[in-house]
mmCIF file of C-alpha atoms in Angstrom:
data_model
loop_
_atom_site.group_PDB
_atom_site.id
_atom_site.type_symbol
_atom_site.label_atom_id
_atom_site.label_comp_id
_atom_site.label_asym_id
_atom_site.label_seq_id
_atom_site.Cartn_x
_atom_site.Cartn_y
_atom_site.Cartn_z
ATOM 1 C CA ASP A 1410 -0.116 -0.036 0.054
ATOM 2 C CA ILE A 1411 1.202 3.452 -0.581
ATOM 3 C CA VAL A 1412 1.771 5.330 2.747
ATOM 4 C CA MET A 1413 0.894 8.827 2.894
ATOM 5 C CA THR A 1414 2.576 11.332 5.561
ATOM 6 C CA GLN A 1415 1.672 14.721 6.119
ATOM 7 C CA THR A 1416 4.014 17.467 8.027
ATOM 8 C CA PRO A 1417 3.011 19.676 10.100
ATOM 9 C CA LEU A 1418 -0.327 17.210 11.985
ATOM 10 C CA SER A 1419 -1.088 20.795 12.948
ATOM 11 C CA LEU A 1420 -0.663 24.516 12.414
ATOM 12 C CA SER A 1421 -1.448 27.604 13.895
ATOM 13 C CA VAL A 1422 -1.807 31.064 11.743
ATOM 14 C CA THR A 1423 -2.275 34.695 11.965
ATOM 15 C CA PRO A 1424 -4.747 35.836 9.586
ATOM 16 C CA GLY A 1425 -3.018 37.112 6.567
ATOM 17 C CA GLN A 1426 -0.250 34.939 6.999
ATOM 18 C CA PRO A 1427 1.035 32.093 4.303
ATOM 19 C CA ALA A 1428 0.716 28.464 5.766
ATOM 20 C CA SER A 1429 2.140 25.386 3.682
ATOM 21 C CA ILE A 1430 1.542 21.692 4.276
ATOM 22 C CA SER A 1431 3.698 18.824 3.160
ATOM 23 C CA CYS A 1432 2.870 15.591 1.657
ATOM 24 C CA LYS A 1433 4.893 12.952 1.125
ATOM 25 C CA SER A 1434 3.634 9.260 -0.613
ATOM 26 C CA SER A 1435 6.204 6.307 -0.047
ATOM 27 C CA GLN A 1436 5.731 5.617 -3.906
ATOM 28 C CA SER A 1437 5.726 7.861 -7.070
ATOM 29 C CA LEU A 1438 2.278 8.881 -7.841
ATOM 30 C CA LEU A 1439 2.610 9.494 -11.241
ATOM 31 C CA HIS A 1440 0.288 6.941 -13.172
ATOM 32 C CA SER A 1441 1.567 5.431 -16.668
ATOM 33 C CA ASP A 1442 -1.481 7.009 -18.415
ATOM 34 C CA GLY A 1443 0.945 10.640 -17.294
ATOM 35 C CA LYS A 1444 -1.548 12.080 -14.550
ATOM 36 C CA THR A 1445 -0.137 12.322 -10.863
ATOM 37 C CA TYR A 1446 -3.277 10.967 -8.865
ATOM 38 C CA LEU A 1447 -2.805 13.278 -5.760
ATOM 39 C CA TYR A 1448 -5.341 15.135 -4.145
ATOM 40 C CA TRP A 1449 -6.533 17.649 -1.225
ATOM 41 C CA PHE A 1450 -9.464 17.739 0.769
ATOM 42 C CA LEU A 1451 -10.733 19.973 3.664
ATOM 43 C CA GLN A 1452 -12.900 19.296 6.400
ATOM 44 C CA LYS A 1453 -14.582 21.861 8.340
ATOM 45 C CA PRO A 1454 -15.819 21.408 11.697
ATOM 46 C CA GLY A 1455 -19.108 19.467 11.635
ATOM 47 C CA GLN A 1456 -19.222 18.449 7.659
ATOM 48 C CA PRO A 1457 -17.991 16.090 5.156
ATOM 49 C CA PRO A 1458 -14.642 16.588 3.291
ATOM 50 C CA GLN A 1459 -14.613 18.672 0.185
ATOM 51 C CA LEU A 1460 -12.114 18.790 -3.005
ATOM 52 C CA LEU A 1461 -9.804 21.308 -2.551
ATOM 53 C CA ILE A 1462 -7.312 20.524 -5.465
ATOM 54 C CA TYR A 1463 -6.752 17.513 -7.795
ATOM 55 C CA GLU A 1464 -3.663 16.109 -9.633
ATOM 56 C CA ILE A 1465 -1.114 18.031 -7.398
ATOM 57 C CA SER A 1466 -2.059 21.747 -8.818
ATOM 58 C CA ASN A 1467 -5.654 21.998 -10.247
ATOM 59 C CA ARG A 1468 -8.251 24.119 -7.926
ATOM 60 C CA PHE A 1469 -11.849 22.690 -7.853
ATOM 61 C CA TYR A 1470 -14.840 24.637 -8.834
ATOM 62 C CA GLY A 1471 -15.177 27.668 -6.247
ATOM 63 C CA VAL A 1472 -11.829 27.126 -4.523
ATOM 64 C CA PRO A 1473 -10.547 30.651 -3.796
ATOM 65 C CA ASP A 1474 -7.212 31.244 -5.480
ATOM 66 C CA ARG A 1475 -5.573 31.465 -2.250
ATOM 67 C CA PHE A 1476 -4.889 28.087 -2.299
ATOM 68 C CA SER A 1477 -2.504 26.608 -4.743
ATOM 69 C CA GLY A 1478 -1.031 22.715 -5.175
ATOM 70 C CA SER A 1479 2.820 22.080 -6.267
ATOM 71 C CA GLY A 1480 4.987 19.104 -6.148
ATOM 72 C CA SER A 1481 5.556 16.053 -8.229
ATOM 73 C CA GLY A 1482 6.394 12.303 -7.692
ATOM 74 C CA THR A 1483 6.349 11.454 -4.105
ATOM 75 C CA ASP A 1484 6.626 15.065 -2.731
ATOM 76 C CA PHE A 1485 3.574 17.631 -2.508
ATOM 77 C CA THR A 1486 2.726 20.951 -1.219
ATOM 78 C CA LEU A 1487 -0.504 22.799 -0.146
ATOM 79 C CA LYS A 1488 -0.039 26.251 0.070
ATOM 80 C CA ILE A 1489 -2.643 29.432 1.314
ATOM 81 C CA SER A 1490 -1.238 32.654 0.575
ATOM 82 C CA ARG A 1491 -2.893 34.639 3.471
ATOM 83 C CA VAL A 1492 -5.133 32.280 5.588
ATOM 84 C CA GLU A 1493 -8.518 33.297 6.751
ATOM 85 C CA ALA A 1494 -10.764 32.794 9.517
ATOM 86 C CA GLU A 1495 -13.044 30.372 7.520
ATOM 87 C CA ASP A 1496 -10.118 28.069 6.602
ATOM 88 C CA VAL A 1497 -10.154 26.627 9.948
ATOM 89 C CA ALA A 1498 -10.015 22.845 8.733
ATOM 90 C CA VAL A 1499 -8.457 19.846 8.324
ATOM 91 C CA TYR A 1500 -6.742 19.167 5.305
ATOM 92 C CA TYR A 1501 -5.986 15.710 4.020
ATOM 93 C CA CYS A 1502 -4.067 14.503 1.105
ATOM 94 C CA MET A 1503 -5.064 11.477 -0.647
ATOM 95 C CA GLN A 1504 -3.493 9.014 -3.793
ATOM 96 C CA THR A 1505 -5.899 7.268 -6.129
ATOM 97 C CA LYS A 1506 -2.942 6.237 -8.181
ATOM 98 C CA GLN A 1507 -3.429 2.407 -6.852
ATOM 99 C CA LEU A 1508 -5.707 0.558 -4.692
ATOM 100 C CA PRO A 1509 -5.969 0.746 -2.027
ATOM 101 C CA PHE A 1510 -6.548 4.509 -2.149
ATOM 102 C CA THR A 1511 -4.759 6.151 0.952
ATOM 103 C CA PHE A 1512 -5.357 9.134 2.892
ATOM 104 C CA GLY A 1513 -2.677 11.389 4.806
ATOM 105 C CA PRO A 1514 -3.465 11.388 8.565
ATOM 106 C CA GLY A 1515 -4.701 14.827 8.261
ATOM 107 C CA THR A 1516 -3.157 18.365 8.983
ATOM 108 C CA LYS A 1517 -5.197 20.687 11.209
ATOM 109 C CA VAL A 1518 -5.051 24.320 10.599
ATOM 110 C CA ASP A 1519 -6.502 27.129 13.362
ATOM 111 C CA ILE A 1520 -6.434 30.814 13.749
ATOM 112 C CA LYS A 1521 -4.040 32.122 16.179
ATOM 113 C CA GLN B 1347 -26.695 20.321 -9.375
ATOM 114 C CA VAL B 1348 -24.680 16.835 -8.680
ATOM 115 C CA GLN B 1349 -25.532 15.774 -5.168
ATOM 116 C CA LEU B 1350 -25.008 12.684 -2.825
ATOM 117 C CA VAL B 1351 -27.608 12.329 -0.087
ATOM 118 C CA GLN B 1352 -27.260 10.027 3.023
ATOM 119 C CA SER B 1353 -29.785 8.306 5.345
ATOM 120 C CA GLY B 1354 -29.850 9.822 8.545
ATOM 121 C CA SER B 1355 -28.239 8.302 11.851
ATOM 122 C CA GLU B 1356 -28.140 4.999 13.450
ATOM 123 C CA LEU B 1357 -27.959 3.561 16.906
ATOM 124 C CA LYS B 1358 -27.662 -0.400 17.069
ATOM 125 C CA LYS B 1359 -27.346 -3.081 19.484
ATOM 126 C CA PRO B 1360 -23.568 -4.779 19.207
ATOM 127 C CA GLY B 1361 -24.256 -7.968 16.797
ATOM 128 C CA ALA B 1362 -27.038 -6.186 14.926
ATOM 129 C CA SER B 1363 -26.827 -4.853 11.245
ATOM 130 C CA VAL B 1364 -27.090 -1.759 9.782
ATOM 131 C CA LYS B 1365 -27.667 -0.359 5.766
ATOM 132 C CA VAL B 1366 -26.727 2.987 4.924
ATOM 133 C CA SER B 1367 -27.733 4.396 1.857
ATOM 134 C CA CYS B 1368 -26.359 6.687 -0.600
ATOM 135 C CA LYS B 1369 -28.434 8.454 -3.340
ATOM 136 C CA ALA B 1370 -27.191 10.056 -6.189
ATOM 137 C CA SER B 1371 -28.917 12.910 -8.052
ATOM 138 C CA GLY B 1372 -27.840 15.313 -10.878
ATOM 139 C CA TYR B 1373 -25.508 12.914 -13.198
ATOM 140 C CA THR B 1374 -25.868 9.465 -14.644
ATOM 141 C CA PHE B 1375 -25.261 7.124 -11.688
ATOM 142 C CA THR B 1376 -23.703 4.633 -13.748
ATOM 143 C CA ASN B 1377 -21.514 6.515 -15.194
ATOM 144 C CA TYR B 1378 -19.403 6.885 -11.800
ATOM 145 C CA ALA B 1379 -17.956 4.688 -9.250
ATOM 146 C CA MET B 1380 -18.885 5.157 -5.585
ATOM 147 C CA ASN B 1381 -16.301 5.308 -2.865
ATOM 148 C CA TRP B 1382 -16.979 4.807 1.150
ATOM 149 C CA VAL B 1383 -14.718 5.948 3.646
ATOM 150 C CA ARG B 1384 -15.161 5.601 7.121
ATOM 151 C CA GLN B 1385 -13.851 8.403 9.846
ATOM 152 C CA ALA B 1386 -14.120 7.039 13.733
ATOM 153 C CA PRO B 1387 -14.577 9.915 16.366
ATOM 154 C CA GLY B 1388 -12.014 12.608 16.152
ATOM 155 C CA GLN B 1389 -9.906 10.368 13.576
ATOM 156 C CA GLY B 1390 -8.755 10.627 10.335
ATOM 157 C CA LEU B 1391 -10.408 9.338 6.807
ATOM 158 C CA GLU B 1392 -10.154 5.431 6.004
ATOM 159 C CA TRP B 1393 -11.007 4.364 2.341
ATOM 160 C CA MET B 1394 -13.106 1.017 2.632
ATOM 161 C CA GLY B 1395 -13.792 0.192 -0.964
ATOM 162 C CA TRP B 1396 -15.813 1.308 -3.606
ATOM 163 C CA ILE B 1397 -18.350 -0.116 -5.820
ATOM 164 C CA ASN B 1398 -18.609 -0.232 -9.944
ATOM 165 C CA THR B 1399 -22.260 1.015 -10.286
ATOM 166 C CA ASN B 1400 -21.877 -0.290 -13.981
ATOM 167 C CA THR B 1401 -21.002 -3.787 -13.325
ATOM 168 C CA GLY B 1402 -21.991 -3.679 -9.405
ATOM 169 C CA ASN B 1403 -18.377 -5.489 -9.011
ATOM 170 C CA PRO B 1404 -17.149 -4.385 -5.126
ATOM 171 C CA THR B 1405 -13.308 -3.735 -4.245
ATOM 172 C CA TYR B 1406 -12.775 -3.989 -0.689
ATOM 173 C CA ALA B 1407 -9.647 -2.501 1.271
ATOM 174 C CA GLN B 1408 -8.163 -4.402 3.640
ATOM 175 C CA GLY B 1409 -10.148 -4.656 6.895
ATOM 176 C CA PHE B 1410 -13.098 -4.578 5.289
ATOM 177 C CA THR B 1411 -14.058 -7.883 4.264
ATOM 178 C CA GLY B 1412 -16.268 -10.056 5.372
ATOM 179 C CA ARG B 1413 -18.604 -7.929 7.732
ATOM 180 C CA PHE B 1414 -18.635 -5.375 4.975
ATOM 181 C CA VAL B 1415 -20.911 -5.542 2.021
ATOM 182 C CA PHE B 1416 -21.502 -2.777 -1.004
ATOM 183 C CA SER B 1417 -24.659 -2.939 -3.183
ATOM 184 C CA LEU B 1418 -26.471 -0.884 -5.493
ATOM 185 C CA ASP B 1419 -30.285 0.102 -6.730
ATOM 186 C CA THR B 1420 -29.549 1.206 -10.068
ATOM 187 C CA SER B 1421 -33.227 1.887 -10.422
ATOM 188 C CA VAL B 1422 -33.237 4.840 -8.022
ATOM 189 C CA SER B 1423 -29.426 5.895 -8.328
ATOM 190 C CA THR B 1424 -28.714 4.560 -4.540
ATOM 191 C CA ALA B 1425 -25.480 2.800 -3.419
ATOM 192 C CA TYR B 1426 -25.656 1.046 -0.174
ATOM 193 C CA LEU B 1427 -23.130 -0.237 2.553
ATOM 194 C CA GLN B 1428 -24.280 -2.792 4.944
ATOM 195 C CA ILE B 1429 -22.324 -3.705 7.935
ATOM 196 C CA SER B 1430 -23.190 -6.924 9.937
ATOM 197 C CA SER B 1431 -22.066 -8.134 13.318
ATOM 198 C CA LEU B 1432 -21.645 -4.514 14.159
ATOM 199 C CA LYS B 1433 -19.173 -3.991 17.124
ATOM 200 C CA ALA B 1434 -18.430 -0.893 19.395
ATOM 201 C CA GLU B 1435 -15.436 0.221 16.901
ATOM 202 C CA ASP B 1436 -17.811 0.285 14.214
ATOM 203 C CA THR B 1437 -18.981 3.500 15.598
ATOM 204 C CA ALA B 1438 -17.910 6.099 13.109
ATOM 205 C CA VAL B 1439 -19.761 8.644 10.434
ATOM 206 C CA TYR B 1440 -19.740 6.644 7.204
ATOM 207 C CA TYR B 1441 -19.210 8.927 3.980
ATOM 208 C CA CYS B 1442 -19.923 7.861 0.262
ATOM 209 C CA ALA B 1443 -18.071 10.057 -2.073
ATOM 210 C CA ARG B 1444 -18.121 9.634 -6.270
ATOM 211 C CA ALA B 1445 -15.633 8.225 -8.134
ATOM 212 C CA ARG B 1446 -11.656 8.717 -8.519
ATOM 213 C CA THR B 1447 -11.782 12.112 -7.875
ATOM 214 C CA PHE B 1448 -14.187 11.753 -4.568
ATOM 215 C CA ASP B 1449 -16.466 14.754 -5.911
ATOM 216 C CA PRO B 1450 -18.958 15.421 -4.369
ATOM 217 C CA TRP B 1451 -19.242 13.709 -0.589
ATOM 218 C CA GLY B 1452 -22.545 12.573 1.246
ATOM 219 C CA GLN B 1453 -23.298 14.436 4.079
ATOM 220 C CA GLY B 1454 -21.854 11.353 6.488
ATOM 221 C CA THR B 1455 -24.358 8.594 8.274
ATOM 222 C CA LEU B 1456 -23.049 8.364 12.113
ATOM 223 C CA VAL B 1457 -23.496 5.001 13.026
ATOM 224 C CA THR B 1458 -23.133 4.326 16.914
ATOM 225 C CA VAL B 1459 -22.756 0.475 18.412
ATOM 226 C CA SER B 1460 -23.768 0.849 22.292
ATOM 227 C CA SER B 1461 -25.112 -1.786 24.287
#
């Protein structure tokens, strides 16, 4: 199975400041079809997860452009350029390159 | 709009069974697989497996074989998760989520197993 790790596991950010979350996979997520199946989700308190970014760097519909994803192979990063109060959530990376699909442990972001 | 609506919370005794439904709307149900994800209280997300909504063929993750069954009723665009011989450790929120992109997610169904 592909193991996903995230650092840090928690992050406290001043509003307006940037935040960065690292996600690493135990194997390359580059598929033979040329796509890299790395996704980012956020889960706000009491809500289901929602898709934030797909295939490393593509923002999903309606996702603010302060969110960006980058990386390749086994190392990926989610960045929030200017954290807002509404960004308080747990952020998960996930791979769907191969079965079983696996999630990272999650990074809890809160506001200072 | 594309939407997944799950059945309501359940309180069950150990040893009982539960069946969670996930009704899809806004798209052709059989064009996209359906995932099931478990989230134990205060914990992260765990992929349970998925079901091919065209063929009905399920794939279960390790740890979700035997007592867990995915099924479909394509006539009503609904996927089901049935858990038998419930244990206290099955207490969790169960989510359905569409396709490899996991978009959208259902609102979640809390299953509580307690005597």
